Coordinates of C-alpha atoms in Angstrom, one line a residue:
Chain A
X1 CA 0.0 0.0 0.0
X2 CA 0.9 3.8 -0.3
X3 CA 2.0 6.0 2.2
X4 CA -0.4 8.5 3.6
X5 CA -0.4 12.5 2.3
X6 CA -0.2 15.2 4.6
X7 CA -2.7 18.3 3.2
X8 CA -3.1 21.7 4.9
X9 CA -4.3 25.1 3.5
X10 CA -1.1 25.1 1.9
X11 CA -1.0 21.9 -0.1
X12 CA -1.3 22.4 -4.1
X13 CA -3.6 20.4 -5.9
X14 CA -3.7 17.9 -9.0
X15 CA -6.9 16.6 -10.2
X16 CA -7.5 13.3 -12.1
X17 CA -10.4 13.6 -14.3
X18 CA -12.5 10.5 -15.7
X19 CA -15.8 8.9 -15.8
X20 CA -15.7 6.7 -13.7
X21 CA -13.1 7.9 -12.1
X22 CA -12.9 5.1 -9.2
X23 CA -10.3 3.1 -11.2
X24 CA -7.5 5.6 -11.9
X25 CA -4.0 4.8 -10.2
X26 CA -2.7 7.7 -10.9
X27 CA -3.6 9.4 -6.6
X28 CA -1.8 5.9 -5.7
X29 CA 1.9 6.2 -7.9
X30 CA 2.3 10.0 -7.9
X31 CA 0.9 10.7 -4.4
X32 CA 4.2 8.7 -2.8
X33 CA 6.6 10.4 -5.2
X34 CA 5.2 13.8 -4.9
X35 CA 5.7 12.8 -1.0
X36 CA 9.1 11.9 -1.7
X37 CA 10.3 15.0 -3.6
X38 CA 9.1 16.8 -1.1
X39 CA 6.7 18.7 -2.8
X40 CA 3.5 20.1 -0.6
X41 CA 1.2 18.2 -3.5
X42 CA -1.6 16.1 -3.7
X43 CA -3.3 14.6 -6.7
X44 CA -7.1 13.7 -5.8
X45 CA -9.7 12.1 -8.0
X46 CA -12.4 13.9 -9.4
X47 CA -15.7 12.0 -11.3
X48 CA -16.6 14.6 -14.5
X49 CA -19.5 12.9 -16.7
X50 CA -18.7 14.6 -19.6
X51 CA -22.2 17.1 -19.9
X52 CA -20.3 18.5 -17.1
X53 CA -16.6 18.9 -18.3
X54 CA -16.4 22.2 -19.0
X55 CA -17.7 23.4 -16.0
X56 CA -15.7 21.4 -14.3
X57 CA -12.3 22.1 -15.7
X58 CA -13.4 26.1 -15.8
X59 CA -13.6 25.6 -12.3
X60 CA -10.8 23.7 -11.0
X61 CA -8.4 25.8 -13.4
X62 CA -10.0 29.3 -11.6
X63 CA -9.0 27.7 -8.5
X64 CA -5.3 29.3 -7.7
X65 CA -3.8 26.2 -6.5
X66 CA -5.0 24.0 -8.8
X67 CA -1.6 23.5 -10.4
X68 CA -3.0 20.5 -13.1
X69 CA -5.3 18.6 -14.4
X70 CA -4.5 14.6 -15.6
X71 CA -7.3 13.6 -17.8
X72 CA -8.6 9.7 -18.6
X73 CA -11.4 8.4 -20.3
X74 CA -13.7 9.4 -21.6
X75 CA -12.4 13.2 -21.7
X76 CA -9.1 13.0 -23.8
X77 CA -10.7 14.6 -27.0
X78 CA -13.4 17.0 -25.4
X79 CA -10.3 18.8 -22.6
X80 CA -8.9 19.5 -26.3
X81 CA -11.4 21.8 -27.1
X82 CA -11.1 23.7 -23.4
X83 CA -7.5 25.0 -23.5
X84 CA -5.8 27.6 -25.2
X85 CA -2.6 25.5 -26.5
X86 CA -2.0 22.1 -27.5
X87 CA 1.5 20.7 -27.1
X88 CA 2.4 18.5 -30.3
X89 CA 1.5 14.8 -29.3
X90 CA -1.8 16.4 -28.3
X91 CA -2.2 18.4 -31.6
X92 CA -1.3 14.9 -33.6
X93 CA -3.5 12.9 -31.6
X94 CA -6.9 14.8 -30.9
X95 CA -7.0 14.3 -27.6
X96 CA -4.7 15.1 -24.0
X97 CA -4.2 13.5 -20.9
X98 CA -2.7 16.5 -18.7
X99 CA -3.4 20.4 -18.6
X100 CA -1.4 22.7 -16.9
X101 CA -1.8 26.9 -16.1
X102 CA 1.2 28.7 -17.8
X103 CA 2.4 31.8 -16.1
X104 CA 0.2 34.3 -18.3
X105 CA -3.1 31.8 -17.1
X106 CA -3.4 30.5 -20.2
X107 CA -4.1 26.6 -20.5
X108 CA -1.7 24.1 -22.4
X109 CA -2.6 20.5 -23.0
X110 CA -0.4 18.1 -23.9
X111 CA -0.7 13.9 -24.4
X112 CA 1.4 11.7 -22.8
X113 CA 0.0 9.1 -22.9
X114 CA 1.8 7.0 -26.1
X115 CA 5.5 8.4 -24.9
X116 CA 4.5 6.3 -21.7
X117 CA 3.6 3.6 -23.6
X118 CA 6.6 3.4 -26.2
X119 CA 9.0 3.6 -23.1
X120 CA 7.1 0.8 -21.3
X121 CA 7.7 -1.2 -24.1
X122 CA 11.5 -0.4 -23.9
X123 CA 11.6 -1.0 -20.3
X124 CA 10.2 -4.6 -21.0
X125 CA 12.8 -4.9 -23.5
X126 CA 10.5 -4.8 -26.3
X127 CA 12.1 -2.9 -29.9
X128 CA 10.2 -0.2 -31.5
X129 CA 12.1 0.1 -34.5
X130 CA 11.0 -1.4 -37.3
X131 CA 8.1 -3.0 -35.4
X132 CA 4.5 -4.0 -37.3
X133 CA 2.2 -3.2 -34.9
X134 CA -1.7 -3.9 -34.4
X135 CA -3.8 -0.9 -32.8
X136 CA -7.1 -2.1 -31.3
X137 CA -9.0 1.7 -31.0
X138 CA -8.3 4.7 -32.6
X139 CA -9.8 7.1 -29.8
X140 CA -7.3 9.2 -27.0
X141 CA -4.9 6.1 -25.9
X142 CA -5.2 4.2 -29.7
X143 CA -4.2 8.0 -31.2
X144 CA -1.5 8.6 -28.6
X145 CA 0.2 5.0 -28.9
X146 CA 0.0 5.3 -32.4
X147 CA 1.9 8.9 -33.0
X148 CA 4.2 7.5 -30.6
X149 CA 5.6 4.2 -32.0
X150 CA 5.8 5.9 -35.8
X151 CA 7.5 8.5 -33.6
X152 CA 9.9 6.1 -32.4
X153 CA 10.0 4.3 -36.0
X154 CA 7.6 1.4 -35.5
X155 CA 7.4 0.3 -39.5
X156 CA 3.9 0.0 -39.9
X157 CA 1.1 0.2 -37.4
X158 CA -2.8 -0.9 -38.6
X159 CA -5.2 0.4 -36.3
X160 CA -8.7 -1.0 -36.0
X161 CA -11.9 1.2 -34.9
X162 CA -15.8 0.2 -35.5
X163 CA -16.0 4.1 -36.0
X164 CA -14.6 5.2 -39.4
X165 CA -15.0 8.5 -38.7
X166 CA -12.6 8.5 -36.0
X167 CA -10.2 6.4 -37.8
X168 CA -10.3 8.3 -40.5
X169 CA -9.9 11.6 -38.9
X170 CA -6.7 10.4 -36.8
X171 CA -5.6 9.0 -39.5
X172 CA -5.6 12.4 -41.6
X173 CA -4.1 14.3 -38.2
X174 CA -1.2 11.7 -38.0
X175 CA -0.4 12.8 -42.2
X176 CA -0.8 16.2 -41.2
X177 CA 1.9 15.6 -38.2
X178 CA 4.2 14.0 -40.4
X179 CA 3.9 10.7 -39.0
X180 CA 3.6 7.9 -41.8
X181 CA 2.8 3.9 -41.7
X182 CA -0.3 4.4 -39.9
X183 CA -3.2 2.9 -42.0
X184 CA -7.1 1.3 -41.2
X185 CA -6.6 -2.5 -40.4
X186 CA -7.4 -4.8 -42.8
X187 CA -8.3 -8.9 -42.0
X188 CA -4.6 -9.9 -42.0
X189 CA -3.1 -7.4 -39.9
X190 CA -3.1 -9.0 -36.6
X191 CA -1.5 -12.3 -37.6
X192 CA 1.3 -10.1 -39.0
X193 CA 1.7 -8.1 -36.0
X194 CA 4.4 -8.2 -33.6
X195 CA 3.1 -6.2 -31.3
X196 CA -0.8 -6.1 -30.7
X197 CA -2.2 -3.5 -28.1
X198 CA -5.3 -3.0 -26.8
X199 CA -5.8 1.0 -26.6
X200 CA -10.0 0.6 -26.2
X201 CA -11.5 0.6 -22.5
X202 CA -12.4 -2.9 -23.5
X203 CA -11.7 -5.3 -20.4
X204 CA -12.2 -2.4 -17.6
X205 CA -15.6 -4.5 -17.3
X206 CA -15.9 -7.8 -16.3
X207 CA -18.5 -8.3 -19.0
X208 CA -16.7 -6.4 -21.6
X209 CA -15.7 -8.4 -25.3
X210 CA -12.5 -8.9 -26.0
X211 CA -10.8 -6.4 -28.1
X212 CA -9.6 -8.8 -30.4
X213 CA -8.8 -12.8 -30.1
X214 CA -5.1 -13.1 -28.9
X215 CA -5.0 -16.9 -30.9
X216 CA -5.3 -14.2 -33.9
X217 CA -1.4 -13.3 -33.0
X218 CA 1.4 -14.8 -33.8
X219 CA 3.6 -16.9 -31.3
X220 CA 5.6 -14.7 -30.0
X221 CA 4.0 -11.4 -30.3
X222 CA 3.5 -9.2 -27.6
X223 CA -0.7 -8.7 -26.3
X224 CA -0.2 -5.2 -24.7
X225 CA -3.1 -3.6 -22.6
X226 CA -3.4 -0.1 -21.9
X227 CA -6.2 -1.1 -19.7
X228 CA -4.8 -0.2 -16.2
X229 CA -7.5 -1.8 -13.3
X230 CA -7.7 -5.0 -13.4
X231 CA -4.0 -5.2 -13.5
X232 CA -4.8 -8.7 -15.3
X233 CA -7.5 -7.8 -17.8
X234 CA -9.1 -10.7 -19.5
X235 CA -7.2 -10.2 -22.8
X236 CA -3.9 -10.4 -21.0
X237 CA -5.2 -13.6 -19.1
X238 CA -6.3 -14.8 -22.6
X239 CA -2.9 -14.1 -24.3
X240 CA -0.8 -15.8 -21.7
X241 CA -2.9 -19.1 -21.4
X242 CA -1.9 -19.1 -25.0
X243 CA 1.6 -19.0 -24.0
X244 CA 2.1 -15.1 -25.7
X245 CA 4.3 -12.9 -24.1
X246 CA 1.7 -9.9 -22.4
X247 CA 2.5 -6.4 -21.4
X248 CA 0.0 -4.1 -18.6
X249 CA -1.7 -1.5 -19.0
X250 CA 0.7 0.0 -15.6
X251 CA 3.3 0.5 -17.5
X252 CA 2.0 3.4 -19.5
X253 CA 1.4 5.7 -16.7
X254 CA 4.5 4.5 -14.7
X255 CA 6.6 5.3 -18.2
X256 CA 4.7 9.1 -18.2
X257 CA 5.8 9.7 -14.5
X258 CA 9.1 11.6 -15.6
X259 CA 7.3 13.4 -18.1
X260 CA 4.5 14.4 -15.4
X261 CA 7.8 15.8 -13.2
X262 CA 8.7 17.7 -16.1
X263 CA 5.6 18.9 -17.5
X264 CA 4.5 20.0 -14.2
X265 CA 7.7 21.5 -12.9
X266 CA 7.5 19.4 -10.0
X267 CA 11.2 19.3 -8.0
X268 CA 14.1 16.8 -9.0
X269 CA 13.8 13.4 -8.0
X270 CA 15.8 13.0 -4.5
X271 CA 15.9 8.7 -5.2
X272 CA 15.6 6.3 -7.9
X273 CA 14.3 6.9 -12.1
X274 CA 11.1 5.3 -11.7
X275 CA 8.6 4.6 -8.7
X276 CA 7.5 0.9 -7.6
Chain B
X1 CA 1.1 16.5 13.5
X2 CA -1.5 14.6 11.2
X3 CA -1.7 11.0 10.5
X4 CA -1.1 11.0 6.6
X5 CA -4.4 10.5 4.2
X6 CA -4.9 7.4 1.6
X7 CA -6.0 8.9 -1.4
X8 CA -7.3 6.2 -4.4
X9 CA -9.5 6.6 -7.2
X10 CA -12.8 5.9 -4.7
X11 CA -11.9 9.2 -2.4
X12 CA -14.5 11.5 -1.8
X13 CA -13.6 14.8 -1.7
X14 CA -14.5 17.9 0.5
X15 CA -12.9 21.6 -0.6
X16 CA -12.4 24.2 1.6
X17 CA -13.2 27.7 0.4
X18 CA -11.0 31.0 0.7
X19 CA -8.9 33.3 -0.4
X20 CA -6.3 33.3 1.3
X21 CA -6.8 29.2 2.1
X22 CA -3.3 28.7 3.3
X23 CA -3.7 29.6 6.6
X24 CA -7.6 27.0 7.0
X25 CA -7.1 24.3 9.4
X26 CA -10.1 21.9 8.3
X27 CA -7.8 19.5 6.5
X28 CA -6.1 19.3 9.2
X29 CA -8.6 19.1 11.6
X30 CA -10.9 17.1 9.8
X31 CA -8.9 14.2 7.8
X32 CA -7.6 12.5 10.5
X33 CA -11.2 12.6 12.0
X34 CA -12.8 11.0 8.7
X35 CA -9.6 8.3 9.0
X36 CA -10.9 7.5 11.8
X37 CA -14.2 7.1 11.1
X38 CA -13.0 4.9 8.3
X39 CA -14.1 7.6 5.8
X40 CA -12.6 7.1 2.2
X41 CA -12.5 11.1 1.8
X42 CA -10.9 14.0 1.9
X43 CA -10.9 17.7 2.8
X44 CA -8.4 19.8 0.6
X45 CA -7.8 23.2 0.2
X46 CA -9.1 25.3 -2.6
X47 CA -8.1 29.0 -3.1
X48 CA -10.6 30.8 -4.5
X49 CA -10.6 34.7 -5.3
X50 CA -14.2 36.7 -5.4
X51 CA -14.6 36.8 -8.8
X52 CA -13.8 33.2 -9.5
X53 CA -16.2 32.1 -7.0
X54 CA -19.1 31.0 -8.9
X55 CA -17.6 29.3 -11.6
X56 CA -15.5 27.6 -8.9
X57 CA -18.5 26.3 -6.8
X58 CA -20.2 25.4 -10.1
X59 CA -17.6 23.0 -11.3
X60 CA -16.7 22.0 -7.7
X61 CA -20.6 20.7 -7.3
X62 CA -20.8 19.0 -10.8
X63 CA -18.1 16.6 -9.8
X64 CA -19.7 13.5 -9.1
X65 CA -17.4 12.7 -6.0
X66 CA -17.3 16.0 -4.6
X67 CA -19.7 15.9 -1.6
X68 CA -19.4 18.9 0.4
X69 CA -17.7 22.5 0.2
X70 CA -16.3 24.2 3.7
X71 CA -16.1 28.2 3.3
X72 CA -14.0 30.4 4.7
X73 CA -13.5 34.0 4.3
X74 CA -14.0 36.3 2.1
X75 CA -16.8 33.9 0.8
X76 CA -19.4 33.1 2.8
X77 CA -21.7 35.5 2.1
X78 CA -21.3 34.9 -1.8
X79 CA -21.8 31.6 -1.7
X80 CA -25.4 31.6 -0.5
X81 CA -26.1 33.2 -3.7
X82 CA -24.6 30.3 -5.6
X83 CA -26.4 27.6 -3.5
X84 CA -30.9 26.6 -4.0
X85 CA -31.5 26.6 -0.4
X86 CA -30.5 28.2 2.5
X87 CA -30.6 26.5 6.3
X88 CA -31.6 28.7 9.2
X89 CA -28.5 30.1 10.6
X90 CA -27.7 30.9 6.7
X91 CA -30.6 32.7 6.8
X92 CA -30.5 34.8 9.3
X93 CA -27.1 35.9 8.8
X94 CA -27.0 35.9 5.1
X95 CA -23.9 33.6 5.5
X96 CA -22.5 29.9 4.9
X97 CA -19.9 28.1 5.8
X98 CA -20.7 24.7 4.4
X99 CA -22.7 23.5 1.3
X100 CA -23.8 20.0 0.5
X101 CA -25.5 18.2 -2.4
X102 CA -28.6 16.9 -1.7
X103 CA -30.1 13.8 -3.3
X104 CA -32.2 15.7 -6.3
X105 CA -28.5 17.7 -6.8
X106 CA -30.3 21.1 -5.1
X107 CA -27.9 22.7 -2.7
X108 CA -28.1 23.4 0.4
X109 CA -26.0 25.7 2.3
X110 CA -26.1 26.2 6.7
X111 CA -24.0 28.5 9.2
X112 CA -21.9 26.0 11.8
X113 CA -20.1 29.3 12.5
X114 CA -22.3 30.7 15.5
X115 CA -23.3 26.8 17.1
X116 CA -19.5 26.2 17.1
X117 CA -18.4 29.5 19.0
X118 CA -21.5 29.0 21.4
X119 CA -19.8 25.3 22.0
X120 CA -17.0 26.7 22.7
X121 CA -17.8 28.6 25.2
X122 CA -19.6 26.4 27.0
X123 CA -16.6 23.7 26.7
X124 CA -14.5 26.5 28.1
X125 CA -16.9 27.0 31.2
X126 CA -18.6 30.3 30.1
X127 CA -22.0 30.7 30.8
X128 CA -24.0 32.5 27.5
X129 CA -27.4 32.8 29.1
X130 CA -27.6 36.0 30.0
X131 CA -24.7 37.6 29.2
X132 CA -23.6 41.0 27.5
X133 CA -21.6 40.8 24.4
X134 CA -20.1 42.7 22.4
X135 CA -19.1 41.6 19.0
X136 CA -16.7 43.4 16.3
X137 CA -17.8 42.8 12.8
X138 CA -21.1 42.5 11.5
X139 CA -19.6 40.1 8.1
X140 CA -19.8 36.4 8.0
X141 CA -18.5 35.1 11.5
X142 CA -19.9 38.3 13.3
X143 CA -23.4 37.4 12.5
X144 CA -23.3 34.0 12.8
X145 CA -22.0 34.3 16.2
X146 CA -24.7 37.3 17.4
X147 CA -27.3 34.9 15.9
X148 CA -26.3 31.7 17.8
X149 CA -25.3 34.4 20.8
X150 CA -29.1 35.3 21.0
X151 CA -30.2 32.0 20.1
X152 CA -28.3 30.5 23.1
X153 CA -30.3 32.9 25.6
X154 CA -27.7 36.0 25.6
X155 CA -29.2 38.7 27.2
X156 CA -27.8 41.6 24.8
X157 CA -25.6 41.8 21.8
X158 CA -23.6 44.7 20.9
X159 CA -22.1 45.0 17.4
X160 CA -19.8 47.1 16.1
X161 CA -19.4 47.3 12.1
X162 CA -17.8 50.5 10.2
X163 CA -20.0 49.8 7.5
X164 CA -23.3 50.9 8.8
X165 CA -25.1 49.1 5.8
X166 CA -23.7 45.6 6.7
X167 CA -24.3 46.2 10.1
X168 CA -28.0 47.6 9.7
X169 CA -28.6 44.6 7.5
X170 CA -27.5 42.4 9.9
X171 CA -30.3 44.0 12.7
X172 CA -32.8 43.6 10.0
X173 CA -32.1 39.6 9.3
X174 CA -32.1 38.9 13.2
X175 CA -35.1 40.9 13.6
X176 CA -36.5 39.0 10.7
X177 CA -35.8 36.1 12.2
X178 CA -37.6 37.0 15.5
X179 CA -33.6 37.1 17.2
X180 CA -34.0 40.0 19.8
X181 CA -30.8 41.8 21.5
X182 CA -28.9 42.8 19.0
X183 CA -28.3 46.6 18.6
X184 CA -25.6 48.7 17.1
X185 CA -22.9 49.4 19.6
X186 CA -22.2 52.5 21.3
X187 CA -19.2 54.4 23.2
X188 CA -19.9 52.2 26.4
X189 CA -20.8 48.5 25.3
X190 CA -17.1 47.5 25.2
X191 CA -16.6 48.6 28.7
X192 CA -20.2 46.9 30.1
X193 CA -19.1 43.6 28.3
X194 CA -18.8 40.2 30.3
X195 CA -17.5 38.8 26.5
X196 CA -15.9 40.9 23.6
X197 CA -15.6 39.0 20.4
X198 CA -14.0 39.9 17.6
X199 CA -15.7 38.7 14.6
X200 CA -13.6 40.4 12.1
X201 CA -10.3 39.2 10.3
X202 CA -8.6 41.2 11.8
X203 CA -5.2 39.7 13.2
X204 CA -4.4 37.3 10.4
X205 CA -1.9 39.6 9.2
X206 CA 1.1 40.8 11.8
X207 CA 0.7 44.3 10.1
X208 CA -3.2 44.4 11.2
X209 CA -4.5 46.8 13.5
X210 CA -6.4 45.6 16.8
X211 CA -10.5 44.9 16.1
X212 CA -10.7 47.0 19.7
X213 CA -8.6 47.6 22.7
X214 CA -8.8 45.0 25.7
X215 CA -7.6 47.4 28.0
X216 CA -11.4 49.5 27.2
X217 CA -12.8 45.6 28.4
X218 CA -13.7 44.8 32.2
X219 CA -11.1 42.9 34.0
X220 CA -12.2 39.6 34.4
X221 CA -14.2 39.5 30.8
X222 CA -13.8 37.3 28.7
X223 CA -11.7 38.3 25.2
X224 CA -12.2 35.8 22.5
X225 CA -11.0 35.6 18.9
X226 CA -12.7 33.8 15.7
X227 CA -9.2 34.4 13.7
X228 CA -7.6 31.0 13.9
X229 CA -4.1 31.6 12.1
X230 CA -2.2 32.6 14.1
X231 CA -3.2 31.0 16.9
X232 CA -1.9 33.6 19.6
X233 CA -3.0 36.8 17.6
X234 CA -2.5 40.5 18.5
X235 CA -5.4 41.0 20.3
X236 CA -5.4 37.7 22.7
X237 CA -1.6 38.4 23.1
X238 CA -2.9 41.5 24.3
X239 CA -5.5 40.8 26.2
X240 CA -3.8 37.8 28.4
X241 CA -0.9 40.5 29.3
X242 CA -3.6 42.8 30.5
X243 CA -4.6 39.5 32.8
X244 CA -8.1 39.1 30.6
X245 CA -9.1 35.6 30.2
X246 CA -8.8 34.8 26.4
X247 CA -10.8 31.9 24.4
X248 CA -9.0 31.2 20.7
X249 CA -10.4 30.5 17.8
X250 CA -9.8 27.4 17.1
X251 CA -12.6 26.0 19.1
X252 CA -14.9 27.2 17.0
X253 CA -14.0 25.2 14.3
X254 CA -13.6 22.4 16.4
X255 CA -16.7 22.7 18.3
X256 CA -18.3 22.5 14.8
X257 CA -16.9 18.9 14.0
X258 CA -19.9 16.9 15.2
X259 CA -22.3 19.6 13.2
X260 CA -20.2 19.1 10.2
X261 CA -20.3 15.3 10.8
X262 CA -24.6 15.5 10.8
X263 CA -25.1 17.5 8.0
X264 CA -22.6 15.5 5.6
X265 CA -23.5 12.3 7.1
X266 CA -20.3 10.9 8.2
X267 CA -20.4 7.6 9.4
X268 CA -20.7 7.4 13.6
X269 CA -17.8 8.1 15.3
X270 CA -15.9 5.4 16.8
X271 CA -14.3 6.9 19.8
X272 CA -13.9 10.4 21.6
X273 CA -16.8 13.0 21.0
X274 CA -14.4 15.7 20.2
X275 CA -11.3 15.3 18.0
X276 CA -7.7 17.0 19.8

């Protein structure tokens, strides 16, 4: 378990935003490091249905020590449309997963969501390079983890979305970014891939489908989650009693924490990279 | 010091109001009590200036696990405007200090200000039944504490206000709300006092002047503060080296705990009545 937080009238906050919200881990891994670099910080969960996001983030970012805002499902596109900036992984991708308060008040967004992601995958020892990827989603976490492994020089990555529209459209943002070898998934894509992820909410529900069927992959290829809670979703139990090599959803907001630090100008780290 | 607070995805939250906030000592007060209730929530600061009130109250109440807003100075008499009903101490004095949800989503804001000082008191061994107050400021605090003052049996209640519209609105509303004893003090009412409040905010700040002089109070009255950062202000320090008894202000707030505990509905507490 975590260590406990000690808030006063002088503790800053940081607000996790989602809907539900009860399943976010972010309050549990930055609220011990926070702790650690002595920083008079707490991040607290807050439930936003999204009728009510814009009320909510004009509120909390009026507040004076409100010093950011991380942002989950299902309000990674909609924050977009609330700030005055987008960094570029949030202008590539649509969508945001953090929002802080420059100096001048204005708001910047930014996504850091597939930069977590790509460096989980490099923690587990997994190459980018040259990967051919499968992308099950193309909403906030599909868009993200798909910027970010072109970024990092996956080969090819076929994402897979019921909802054309949205493939299309990140699609078109990920040309007008620069970033090429994305395309729409066709039926052989996943026994190709080297890498499948799941980057829809699928599994966060114990009666949820399956993204995709991990006997589709090869032997061999990694089933990534970015599912976060359960830790063992029910593709990644899938995958492994098929004997394929699986990756959490933890990982990709563990990976973000240096970012976070940075992003949020939060002091340097007084012990190790990465928390437990 | 504080126990530490768990914070996870489930944590209710609680904000406390103001501007400044850094010197409120609800989360303090109040999180270790809510531990030990075995509450999953938490009370954290949230600075608010005037003008950013209602959007901040607006987007604090539409989050789903926001359950309850504490507020402090400069606020509580803005805040009933924000709020769709008022509780009887709010409306007599025209002043909240905490705001809950109700099941239909209305608000409802009440005063805890006035039935915590009168608490107080009593835990310190003063009698209010018949006494003769006098009480400096006729804002938030000042009228909550003449109202529960003259509610408690006090025989007369002078206050003192320099802005004759605030204070004359504050005769009015008791009136209205069939409180008799309260008049608009005179040359002589500090020195006929058996307890001289002050009611203003006077004394948070070292550069402040005094609300009123305790040597112009009978020896053996009682001087007592609603300021509660600093602890020791000007005015007690004052006071106790004249050799005037002196009552802080801290027990207000904490003679408000099991008021605070009703109206949100916190669970029964498990051990002492009052919290240290």
């Amino acid at each position: 378990m975590t260590a406990g937080v000690h808030v006063s009238g002088t503790t800053r906050l940081y607000a996790v935003l989602g809907d539900p919200v009860a399943q976010v881990r972010a309050p549990m891994l930055l609220n011990p490091l926070l702790a650690g670099l002595g920083a008079d910080a707490v991040v607290v969960p807050v439930h936003v249905r999204p009728g009510d996001l814009a009320d909510v983030v004009r509120g909390l970012t009026r507040a004076g020590n409100v010093d950011g805002l991380l942002v989950t499902v299902p309000h990674k596109a909609a924050v977009c449309a609330l700030v005055d900036e987008l960094g570029p992984a949030a202008a590539v991708t649509g969508t945001a997963n953090a929002v802080r308060r420059e100096a001048d008040g204005r708001l910047l967004a930014e996504n850091f969501d597939g930069l977590g992601f790509v460096r989980g995958l490099r923690a587990a020892g997994r190459p980018v390079r040259g990967a051919q990827v499968f992308v099950a989603g193309a909403g906030g976490a599909g868009g993200a983890v798909t910027a970010a492994l072109l970024a990092a020089g996956a080969a090819r990555v076929a994402v897979r979305d019921p909802d054309a529209a949205r493939l299309a459209g990140l699609l078109a943002r990920l040309g007008e970014g620069r970033l090429t070898g994305a395309y729409a998934a066709g039926p052989g894509d996943l026994a190709h891939a080297g890498i499948a992820v799941n980057a829809t909410p699928l599994g966060m529900r114990p009666e949820d489908p399956l993204p995709f069927d991990p006997a589709d992959v090869p032997p061999g290829a990694l089933v990534a989650d970015v599912v976060m809670k359960p830790h063992e979703t029910a593709l990644l139990r899938a995958a492994a009693a098929l004997g394929r090599p699986v990756h959490h959803g933890i990982h990709m907001l563990q990976q973000q924490v240096p970012e976070y630090r940075a992003f949020f100008g939060w002091p340097a780290q007084r012990d190790a990279e990465s928390p437990q």
